[in-house]
PDB file of C-alpha atoms in Angstrom:
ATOM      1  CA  UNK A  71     -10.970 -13.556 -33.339  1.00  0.00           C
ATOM      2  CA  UNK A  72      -8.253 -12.919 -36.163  1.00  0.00           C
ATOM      3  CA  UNK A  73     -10.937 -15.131 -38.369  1.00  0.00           C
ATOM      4  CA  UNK A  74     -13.581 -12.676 -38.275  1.00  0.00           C
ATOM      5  CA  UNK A  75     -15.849 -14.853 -36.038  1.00  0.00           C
ATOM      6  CA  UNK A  76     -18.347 -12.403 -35.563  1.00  0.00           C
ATOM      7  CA  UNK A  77     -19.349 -13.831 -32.093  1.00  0.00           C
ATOM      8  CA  UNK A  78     -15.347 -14.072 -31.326  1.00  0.00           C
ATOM      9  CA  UNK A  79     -15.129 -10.372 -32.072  1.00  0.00           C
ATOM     10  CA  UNK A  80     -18.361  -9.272 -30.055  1.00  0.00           C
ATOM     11  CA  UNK A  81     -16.573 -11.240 -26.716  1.00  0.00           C
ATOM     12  CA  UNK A  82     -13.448  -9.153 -27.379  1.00  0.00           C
ATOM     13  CA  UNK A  83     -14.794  -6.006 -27.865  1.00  0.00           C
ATOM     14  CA  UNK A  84     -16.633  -7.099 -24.687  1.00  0.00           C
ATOM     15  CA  UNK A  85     -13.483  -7.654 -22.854  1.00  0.00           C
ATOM     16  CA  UNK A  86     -11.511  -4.922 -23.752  1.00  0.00           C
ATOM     17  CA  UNK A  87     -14.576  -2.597 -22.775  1.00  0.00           C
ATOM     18  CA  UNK A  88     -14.587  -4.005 -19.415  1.00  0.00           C
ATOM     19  CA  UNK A  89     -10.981  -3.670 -19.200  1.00  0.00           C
ATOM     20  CA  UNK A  90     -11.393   0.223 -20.082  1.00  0.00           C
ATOM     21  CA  UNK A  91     -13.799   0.639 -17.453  1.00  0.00           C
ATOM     22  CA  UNK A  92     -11.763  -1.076 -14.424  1.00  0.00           C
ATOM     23  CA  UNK A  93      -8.682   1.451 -15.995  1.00  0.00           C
ATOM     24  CA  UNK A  94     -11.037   4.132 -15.675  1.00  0.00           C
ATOM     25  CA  UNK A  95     -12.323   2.868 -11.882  1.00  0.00           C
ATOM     26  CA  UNK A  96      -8.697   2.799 -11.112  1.00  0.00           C
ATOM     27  CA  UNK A  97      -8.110   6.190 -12.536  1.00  0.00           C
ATOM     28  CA  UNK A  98     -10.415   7.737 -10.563  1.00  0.00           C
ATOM     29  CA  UNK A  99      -8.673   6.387  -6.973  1.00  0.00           C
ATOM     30  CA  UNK A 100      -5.170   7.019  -7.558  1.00  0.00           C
ATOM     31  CA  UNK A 101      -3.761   8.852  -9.952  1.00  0.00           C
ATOM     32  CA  UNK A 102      -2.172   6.707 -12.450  1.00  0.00           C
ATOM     33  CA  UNK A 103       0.221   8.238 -15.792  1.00  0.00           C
ATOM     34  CA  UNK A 104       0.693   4.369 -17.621  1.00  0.00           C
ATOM     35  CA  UNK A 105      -1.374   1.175 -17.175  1.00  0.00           C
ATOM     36  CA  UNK A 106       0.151  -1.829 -17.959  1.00  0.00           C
ATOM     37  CA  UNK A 107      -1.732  -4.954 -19.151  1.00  0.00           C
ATOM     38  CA  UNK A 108       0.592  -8.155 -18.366  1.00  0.00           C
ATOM     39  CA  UNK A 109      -0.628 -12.201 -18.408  1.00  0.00           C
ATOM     40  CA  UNK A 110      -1.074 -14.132 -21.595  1.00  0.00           C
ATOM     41  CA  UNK A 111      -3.243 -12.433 -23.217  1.00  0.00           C
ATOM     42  CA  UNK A 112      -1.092  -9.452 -23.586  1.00  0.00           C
ATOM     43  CA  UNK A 113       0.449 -11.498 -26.164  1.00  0.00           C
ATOM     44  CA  UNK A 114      -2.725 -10.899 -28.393  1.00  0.00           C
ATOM     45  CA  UNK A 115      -1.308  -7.971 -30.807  1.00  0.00           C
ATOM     46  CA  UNK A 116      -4.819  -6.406 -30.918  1.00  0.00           C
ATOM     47  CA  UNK A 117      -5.502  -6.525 -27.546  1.00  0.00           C
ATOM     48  CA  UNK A 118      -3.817  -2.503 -26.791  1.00  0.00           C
ATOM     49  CA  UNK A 119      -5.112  -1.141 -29.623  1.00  0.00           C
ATOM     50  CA  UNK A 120      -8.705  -2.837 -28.247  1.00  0.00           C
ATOM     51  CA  UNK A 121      -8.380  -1.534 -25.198  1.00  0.00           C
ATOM     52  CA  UNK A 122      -7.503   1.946 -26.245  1.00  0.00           C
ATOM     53  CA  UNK A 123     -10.246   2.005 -28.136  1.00  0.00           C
ATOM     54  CA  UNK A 124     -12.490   1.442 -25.880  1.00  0.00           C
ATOM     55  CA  UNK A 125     -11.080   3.688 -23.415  1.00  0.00           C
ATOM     56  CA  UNK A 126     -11.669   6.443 -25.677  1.00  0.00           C
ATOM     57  CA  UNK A 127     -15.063   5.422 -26.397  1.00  0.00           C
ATOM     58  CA  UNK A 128     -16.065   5.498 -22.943  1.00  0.00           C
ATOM     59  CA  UNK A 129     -14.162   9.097 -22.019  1.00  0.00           C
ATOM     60  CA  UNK A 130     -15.151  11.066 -25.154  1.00  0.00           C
ATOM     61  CA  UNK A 131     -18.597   9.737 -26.299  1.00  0.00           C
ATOM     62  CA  UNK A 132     -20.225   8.154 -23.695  1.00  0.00           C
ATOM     63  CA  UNK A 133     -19.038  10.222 -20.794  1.00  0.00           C
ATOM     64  CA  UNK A 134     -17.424  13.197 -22.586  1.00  0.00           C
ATOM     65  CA  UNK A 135     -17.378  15.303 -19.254  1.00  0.00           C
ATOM     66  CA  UNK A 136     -15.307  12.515 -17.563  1.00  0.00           C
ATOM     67  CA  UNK A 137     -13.237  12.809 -20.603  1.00  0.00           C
ATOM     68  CA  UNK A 138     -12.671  16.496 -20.538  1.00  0.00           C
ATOM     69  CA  UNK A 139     -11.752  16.324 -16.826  1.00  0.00           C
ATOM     70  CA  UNK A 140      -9.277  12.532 -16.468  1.00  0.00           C
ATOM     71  CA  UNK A 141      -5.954  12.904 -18.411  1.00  0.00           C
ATOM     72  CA  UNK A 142      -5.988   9.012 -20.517  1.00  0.00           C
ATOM     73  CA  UNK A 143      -3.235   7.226 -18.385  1.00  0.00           C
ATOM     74  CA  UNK A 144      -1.055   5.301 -21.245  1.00  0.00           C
ATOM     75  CA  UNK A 145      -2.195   2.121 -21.569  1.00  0.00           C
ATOM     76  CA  UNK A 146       0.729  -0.293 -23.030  1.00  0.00           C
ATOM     77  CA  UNK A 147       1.615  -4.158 -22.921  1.00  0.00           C
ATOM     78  CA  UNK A 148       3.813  -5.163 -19.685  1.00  0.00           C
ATOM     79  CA  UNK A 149       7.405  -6.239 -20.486  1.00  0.00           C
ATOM     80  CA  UNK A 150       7.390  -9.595 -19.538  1.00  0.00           C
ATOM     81  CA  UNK A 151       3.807 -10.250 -20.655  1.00  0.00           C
ATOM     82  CA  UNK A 152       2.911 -13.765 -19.481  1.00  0.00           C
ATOM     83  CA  UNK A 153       6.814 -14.622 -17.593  1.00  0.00           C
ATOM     84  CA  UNK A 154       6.560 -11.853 -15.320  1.00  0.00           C
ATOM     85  CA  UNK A 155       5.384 -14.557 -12.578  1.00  0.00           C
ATOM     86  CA  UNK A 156       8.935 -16.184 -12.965  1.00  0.00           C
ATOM     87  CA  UNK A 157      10.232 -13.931 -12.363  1.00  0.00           C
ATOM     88  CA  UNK A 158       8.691 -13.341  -9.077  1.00  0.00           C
ATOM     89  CA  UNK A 159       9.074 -16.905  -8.279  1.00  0.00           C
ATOM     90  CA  UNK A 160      13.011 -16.434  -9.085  1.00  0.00           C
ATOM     91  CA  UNK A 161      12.959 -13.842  -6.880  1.00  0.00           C
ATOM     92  CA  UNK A 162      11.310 -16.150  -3.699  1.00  0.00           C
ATOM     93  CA  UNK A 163      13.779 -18.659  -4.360  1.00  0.00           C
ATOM     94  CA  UNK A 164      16.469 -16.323  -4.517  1.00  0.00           C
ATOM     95  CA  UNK A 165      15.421 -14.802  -1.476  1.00  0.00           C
ATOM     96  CA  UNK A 166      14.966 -18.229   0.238  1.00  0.00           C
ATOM     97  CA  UNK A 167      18.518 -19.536  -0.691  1.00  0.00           C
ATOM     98  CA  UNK A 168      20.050 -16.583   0.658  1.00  0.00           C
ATOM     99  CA  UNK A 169      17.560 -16.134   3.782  1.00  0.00           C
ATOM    100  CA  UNK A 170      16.825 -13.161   2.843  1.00  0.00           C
ATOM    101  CA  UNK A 171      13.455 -12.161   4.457  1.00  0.00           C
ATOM    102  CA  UNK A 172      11.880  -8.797   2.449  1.00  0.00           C
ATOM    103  CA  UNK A 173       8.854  -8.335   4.610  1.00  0.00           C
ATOM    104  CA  UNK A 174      10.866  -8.278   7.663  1.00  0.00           C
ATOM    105  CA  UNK A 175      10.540  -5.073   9.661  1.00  0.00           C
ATOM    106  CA  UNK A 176      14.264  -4.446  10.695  1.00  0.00           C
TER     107      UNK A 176
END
């Protein structure tokens, strides 16, 4: 994609437009104020900006009444990116080794 592949760019604009639109599906069920966009891929430096982009495409020029009525949730890269599922495995074996049951209704 950084290349300029043309057919590279056309699957990430792709992406991040389908991203925008499951935001926006979210947004419309529960009231969200930040969306954040974790896994590998959040490593991509363009990939926020993409999505944002698109985002605003879809609230203020293809839907602009949608646009006028949703307030844009933030939309920003999760903190651990691609790790965050060690840390949640960290956590289960933490919680194993000290028998610690969390979904236990006390």
């Amino acid at each position: 994609m950084n290349s300029g592949n043309l057919k590279a760019l056309k699957l990430f604009h792709d992406y991040c437009w389908k991203i925008a639109v499951l935001i926006l599906n979210i947004q419309s069920v529960v009231d969200v104020n930040k969306v954040a966009i974790g896994g590998g891929i959040s490593a991509q430096p363009k990939l926020i900006n993409g999505i944002n982009q698109a985002y605003d495409e879809l609230t203020k020029r293809k839907n602009p009444v949608i646009g006028a009525t949703l307030v844009k949730p933030k939309i920003v890269k999760a903190h651990f990116q691609n790790g965050a599922n060690l840390f949640g495995a960290l956590d289960n074996l933490l919680l194993q080794i000290n028998h610690e049951n969390k979904y236990a209704l006390n």
